[in-house]
Amino acid sequence: SMAVPWEEYFRLALQEKLPRKIPEQNVHQFPPVLRLLEKRQELKAADQSLRAQKEVFQTTMAALQQRWEQLEQKEQELKGSFLRFDKFLQDAEARRSRALRRAAEEGHCAGRQEAEARRLWAQLEELRRERALLQRRLEHLAPCARLLGQVLERLPEESKWIQIQNTAAEKTLLLGRTRMAALNLFQVVCQHQRQPPNLDLEDTEGQLEQVKQFIQDLSGMLASLRQAE
């Protein structure tokens, strides 16, 4: 609020309305009663002027007070707007910082994903090359596979044939051993009879027949000796 110097204001206003000096000729021209009336008229006019100026002053002061209050309200509104705008700027800066960090993270993540995609693509190409190589090898081995299938189909027959061959080999070995034993017996008989071998080495049946005959003769001789005793 503003202090109003009413007394000083009215004193200055009254001095402006009242004449500062009465001319010499007027003092002697008017009688005292007329001068008194004149003073009253001047005071009345001055009072009316002062009242009018007072009303104008009060109106002006009220307008100034209202304007002052409006300015204070406007200042508070501007302060609030400034605070809200400052907060808006801070929030915008925070959102911008988060967006930059997110963009950087997404860019880094995108880089990793792109590198992983390139690695997987290279691995896929390598697998395709290996598959093509295996396909060529399979095509090259297809005749061998068919032949192997045929061999597997004939394997039971081959197994039987091998078994027969093994059995024949065993019998051949046994036959060879039998012939060797017969030849040895035949040679022993020939030495006992003091006769040279008169049969072919391959004539196993003849050799066994002479060995049989020798055994029978020897058995008969042993029987005669027992009877003689």
Tab-separated table of C-alpha atoms in Angstrom:
chain	number	residue	atom	x	y	z
A	1	SER	CA	0.000	0.000	0.000
A	2	MET	CA	1.062	3.622	-0.556
A	3	ALA	CA	0.986	6.373	2.162
A	4	VAL	CA	-1.015	9.464	1.094
A	5	PRO	CA	0.344	12.874	2.349
A	6	TRP	CA	-3.080	14.528	2.558
A	7	GLU	CA	-2.059	17.637	4.574
A	8	GLU	CA	0.835	18.487	2.306
A	9	TYR	CA	-1.308	17.909	-0.750
A	10	PHE	CA	-4.134	20.213	0.483
A	11	ARG	CA	-1.691	22.909	1.592
A	12	LEU	CA	-0.068	23.041	-1.813
A	13	ALA	CA	-3.427	23.008	-3.563
A	14	LEU	CA	-4.725	25.878	-1.367
A	15	GLN	CA	-1.645	27.984	-2.057
A	16	GLU	CA	-2.218	27.548	-5.770
A	17	LYS	CA	-5.848	28.699	-5.496
A	18	LEU	CA	-5.301	31.691	-3.179
A	19	PRO	CA	-3.685	34.847	-4.547
A	20	ARG	CA	-0.149	35.241	-3.267
A	21	LYS	CA	-0.334	39.041	-2.957
A	22	ILE	CA	-3.231	41.435	-3.077
A	23	PRO	CA	-2.529	44.396	-5.330
A	24	GLU	CA	-2.177	47.771	-3.600
A	25	GLN	CA	-4.923	49.406	-5.585
A	26	ASN	CA	-7.472	46.683	-4.754
A	27	VAL	CA	-6.935	47.106	-1.006
A	28	HIS	CA	-8.084	50.693	-1.075
A	29	GLN	CA	-10.869	50.210	-3.640
A	30	PHE	CA	-13.000	47.499	-1.857
A	31	PRO	CA	-14.494	47.928	1.615
A	32	PRO	CA	-13.739	45.242	4.245
A	33	VAL	CA	-17.135	43.500	3.901
A	34	LEU	CA	-16.712	43.067	0.204
A	35	ARG	CA	-13.206	41.826	0.683
A	36	LEU	CA	-14.490	39.276	3.227
A	37	LEU	CA	-17.154	38.061	0.814
A	38	GLU	CA	-14.578	37.842	-1.872
A	39	LYS	CA	-12.341	35.766	0.413
A	40	ARG	CA	-15.234	33.460	1.244
A	41	GLN	CA	-15.966	32.980	-2.433
A	42	GLU	CA	-12.327	32.228	-3.056
A	43	LEU	CA	-12.211	29.780	-0.129
A	44	LYS	CA	-15.406	28.100	-1.317
A	45	ALA	CA	-14.032	27.794	-4.829
A	46	ALA	CA	-10.753	26.511	-3.435
A	47	ASP	CA	-12.610	24.004	-1.241
A	48	GLN	CA	-14.650	22.758	-4.187
A	49	SER	CA	-11.510	22.498	-6.249
A	50	LEU	CA	-9.795	20.631	-3.440
A	51	ARG	CA	-12.721	18.240	-3.102
A	52	ALA	CA	-12.695	17.604	-6.821
A	53	GLN	CA	-8.961	17.069	-6.784
A	54	LYS	CA	-9.353	14.844	-3.726
A	55	GLU	CA	-11.901	12.708	-5.557
A	56	VAL	CA	-9.654	12.578	-8.602
A	57	PHE	CA	-6.719	11.723	-6.366
A	58	GLN	CA	-8.679	9.003	-4.563
A	59	THR	CA	-9.918	7.624	-7.861
A	60	THR	CA	-6.391	7.692	-9.220
A	61	MET	CA	-5.020	6.047	-6.074
A	62	ALA	CA	-7.725	3.368	-6.211
A	63	ALA	CA	-6.903	2.738	-9.852
A	64	LEU	CA	-3.205	2.634	-9.006
A	65	GLN	CA	-3.884	0.253	-6.104
A	66	GLN	CA	-5.981	-1.959	-8.356
A	67	ARG	CA	-3.273	-1.812	-11.006
A	68	TRP	CA	-0.664	-2.646	-8.362
A	69	GLU	CA	-2.658	-5.659	-7.237
A	70	GLN	CA	-3.114	-6.725	-10.858
A	71	LEU	CA	0.618	-6.391	-11.409
A	72	GLU	CA	1.328	-8.462	-8.300
A	73	GLN	CA	-1.141	-11.109	-9.509
A	74	LYS	CA	0.423	-11.000	-12.960
A	75	GLU	CA	3.865	-11.337	-11.388
A	76	GLN	CA	2.721	-14.402	-9.451
A	77	GLU	CA	1.214	-15.842	-12.616
A	78	LEU	CA	4.438	-15.152	-14.501
A	79	LYS	CA	6.444	-16.791	-11.714
A	80	GLY	CA	4.167	-19.840	-11.888
A	81	SER	CA	4.446	-19.893	-15.669
A	82	PHE	CA	8.217	-19.586	-15.405
A	83	LEU	CA	8.381	-22.459	-12.914
A	84	ARG	CA	6.126	-24.584	-15.103
A	85	PHE	CA	8.161	-23.726	-18.193
A	86	ASP	CA	11.404	-24.477	-16.349
A	87	LYS	CA	9.991	-27.841	-15.277
A	88	PHE	CA	8.861	-28.436	-18.857
A	89	LEU	CA	12.401	-27.720	-20.078
A	90	GLN	CA	13.862	-30.060	-17.459
A	91	ASP	CA	11.399	-32.806	-18.408
A	92	ALA	CA	12.122	-32.244	-22.092
A	93	GLU	CA	15.867	-32.455	-21.457
A	94	ALA	CA	15.364	-35.627	-19.414
A	95	ARG	CA	13.240	-37.134	-22.207
A	96	ARG	CA	15.863	-36.103	-24.743
A	97	SER	CA	18.634	-37.700	-22.671
A	98	ARG	CA	16.609	-40.900	-22.275
A	99	ALA	CA	15.850	-40.934	-25.991
A	100	LEU	CA	19.548	-40.500	-26.819
A	101	ARG	CA	20.529	-43.294	-24.420
A	102	ARG	CA	17.789	-45.539	-25.783
A	103	ALA	CA	18.837	-44.762	-29.349
A	104	ALA	CA	22.462	-45.530	-28.476
A	105	GLU	CA	21.457	-48.779	-26.754
A	106	GLU	CA	19.188	-49.746	-29.640
A	107	GLY	CA	21.964	-48.928	-32.089
A	108	HIS	CA	24.407	-51.072	-30.112
A	109	CYS	CA	21.830	-53.863	-29.877
A	110	ALA	CA	21.108	-53.549	-33.592
A	111	GLY	CA	24.842	-53.818	-34.267
A	112	ARG	CA	25.058	-57.004	-32.204
A	113	GLN	CA	22.004	-58.445	-33.942
A	114	GLU	CA	23.435	-57.574	-37.349
A	115	ALA	CA	26.756	-59.227	-36.464
A	116	GLU	CA	24.907	-62.315	-35.196
A	117	ALA	CA	22.826	-62.393	-38.387
A	118	ARG	CA	25.994	-62.219	-40.513
A	119	ARG	CA	27.569	-65.020	-38.460
A	120	LEU	CA	24.482	-67.225	-38.812
A	121	TRP	CA	24.288	-66.480	-42.534
A	122	ALA	CA	27.942	-67.482	-42.981
A	123	GLN	CA	27.294	-70.648	-40.974
A	124	LEU	CA	24.263	-71.409	-43.153
A	125	GLU	CA	26.333	-70.955	-46.306
A	126	GLU	CA	28.996	-73.290	-44.895
A	127	LEU	CA	26.336	-75.903	-44.127
A	128	ARG	CA	24.965	-75.572	-47.640
A	129	ARG	CA	28.434	-76.144	-49.099
A	130	GLU	CA	28.933	-79.188	-46.865
A	131	ARG	CA	25.533	-80.532	-47.901
A	132	ALA	CA	26.404	-80.091	-51.578
A	133	LEU	CA	29.727	-81.884	-51.010
A	134	LEU	CA	27.976	-84.739	-49.217
A	135	GLN	CA	25.420	-84.919	-52.016
A	136	ARG	CA	28.204	-85.306	-54.584
A	137	ARG	CA	29.856	-87.967	-52.441
A	138	LEU	CA	26.569	-89.827	-52.117
A	139	GLU	CA	26.069	-89.696	-55.866
A	140	HIS	CA	29.616	-91.005	-56.329
A	141	LEU	CA	29.068	-93.814	-53.793
A	142	ALA	CA	25.611	-94.753	-55.076
A	143	PRO	CA	26.926	-97.589	-57.328
A	144	CYS	CA	28.997	-98.917	-54.443
A	145	ALA	CA	25.954	-98.764	-52.216
A	146	ARG	CA	23.902	-100.745	-54.727
A	147	LEU	CA	26.681	-103.314	-55.030
A	148	LEU	CA	26.923	-103.516	-51.254
A	149	GLY	CA	23.191	-104.108	-51.080
A	150	GLN	CA	23.481	-106.935	-53.538
A	151	VAL	CA	26.374	-108.398	-51.544
A	152	LEU	CA	24.359	-108.182	-48.357
A	153	GLU	CA	21.497	-109.971	-50.070
A	154	ARG	CA	23.872	-112.791	-51.114
A	155	LEU	CA	25.667	-112.844	-47.777
A	156	PRO	CA	23.653	-115.791	-46.334
A	157	GLU	CA	24.499	-117.888	-49.396
A	158	GLU	CA	28.152	-116.862	-49.221
A	159	SER	CA	28.147	-117.690	-45.529
A	160	LYS	CA	26.884	-121.197	-46.263
A	161	TRP	CA	29.490	-121.603	-48.987
A	162	ILE	CA	32.245	-120.477	-46.609
A	163	GLN	CA	30.947	-122.920	-44.004
A	164	ILE	CA	31.047	-125.732	-46.563
A	165	GLN	CA	34.557	-124.739	-47.555
A	166	ASN	CA	35.657	-124.693	-43.924
A	167	THR	CA	34.108	-128.127	-43.337
A	168	ALA	CA	35.791	-129.474	-46.458
A	169	ALA	CA	39.108	-128.050	-45.328
A	170	GLU	CA	38.737	-129.699	-41.945
A	171	LYS	CA	37.872	-133.020	-43.562
A	172	THR	CA	40.749	-132.650	-45.982
A	173	LEU	CA	43.089	-132.012	-43.073
A	174	LEU	CA	41.695	-135.045	-41.229
A	175	LEU	CA	42.035	-137.135	-44.356
A	176	GLY	CA	45.628	-136.027	-44.742
A	177	ARG	CA	46.393	-136.949	-41.167
A	178	THR	CA	44.692	-140.349	-41.641
A	179	ARG	CA	46.689	-141.039	-44.774
A	180	MET	CA	49.892	-140.075	-42.978
A	181	ALA	CA	49.072	-142.420	-40.083
A	182	ALA	CA	48.235	-145.261	-42.508
A	183	LEU	CA	51.495	-144.671	-44.364
A	184	ASN	CA	53.451	-144.763	-41.106
A	185	LEU	CA	51.785	-148.068	-40.086
A	186	PHE	CA	52.419	-149.516	-43.536
A	187	GLN	CA	56.093	-148.582	-43.344
A	188	VAL	CA	56.367	-150.155	-39.848
A	189	VAL	CA	54.793	-153.383	-41.149
A	190	CYS	CA	57.172	-153.414	-44.117
A	191	GLN	CA	60.156	-152.970	-41.805
A	192	HIS	CA	58.912	-155.783	-39.557
A	193	GLN	CA	58.458	-158.070	-42.557
A	194	ARG	CA	61.739	-156.815	-43.950
A	195	GLN	CA	60.130	-156.041	-47.243
A	196	PRO	CA	60.375	-152.806	-49.210
A	197	PRO	CA	57.121	-150.831	-49.643
A	198	ASN	CA	55.510	-152.113	-52.788
A	199	LEU	CA	52.508	-149.737	-52.859
A	200	ASP	CA	52.088	-146.180	-54.062
A	201	LEU	CA	52.218	-143.472	-51.411
A	202	GLU	CA	48.694	-142.338	-52.346
A	203	ASP	CA	47.248	-145.886	-52.108
A	204	THR	CA	45.967	-145.518	-48.596
A	205	GLU	CA	43.366	-148.261	-48.930
A	206	GLY	CA	45.987	-150.832	-50.065
A	207	GLN	CA	48.291	-149.764	-47.262
A	208	LEU	CA	45.523	-150.199	-44.699
A	209	GLU	CA	44.628	-153.569	-46.192
A	210	GLN	CA	48.207	-154.872	-45.736
A	211	VAL	CA	48.312	-153.435	-42.203
A	212	LYS	CA	45.025	-155.233	-41.498
A	213	GLN	CA	46.377	-158.470	-42.899
A	214	PHE	CA	49.549	-158.148	-40.821
A	215	ILE	CA	47.532	-157.583	-37.670
A	216	GLN	CA	45.370	-160.626	-38.400
A	217	ASP	CA	48.439	-162.830	-39.025
A	218	LEU	CA	50.059	-161.550	-35.856
A	219	SER	CA	46.882	-162.176	-33.870
A	220	GLY	CA	46.707	-165.776	-35.220
A	221	MET	CA	50.296	-166.423	-34.251
A	222	LEU	CA	49.686	-165.118	-30.736
A	223	ALA	CA	46.635	-167.357	-30.410
A	224	SER	CA	48.639	-170.462	-31.521
A	225	LEU	CA	51.337	-169.686	-28.979
A	226	ARG	CA	48.783	-169.473	-26.178
A	227	GLN	CA	47.321	-172.856	-27.180
A	228	ALA	CA	50.776	-174.427	-27.258
A	229	GLU	CA	51.465	-173.351	-23.758
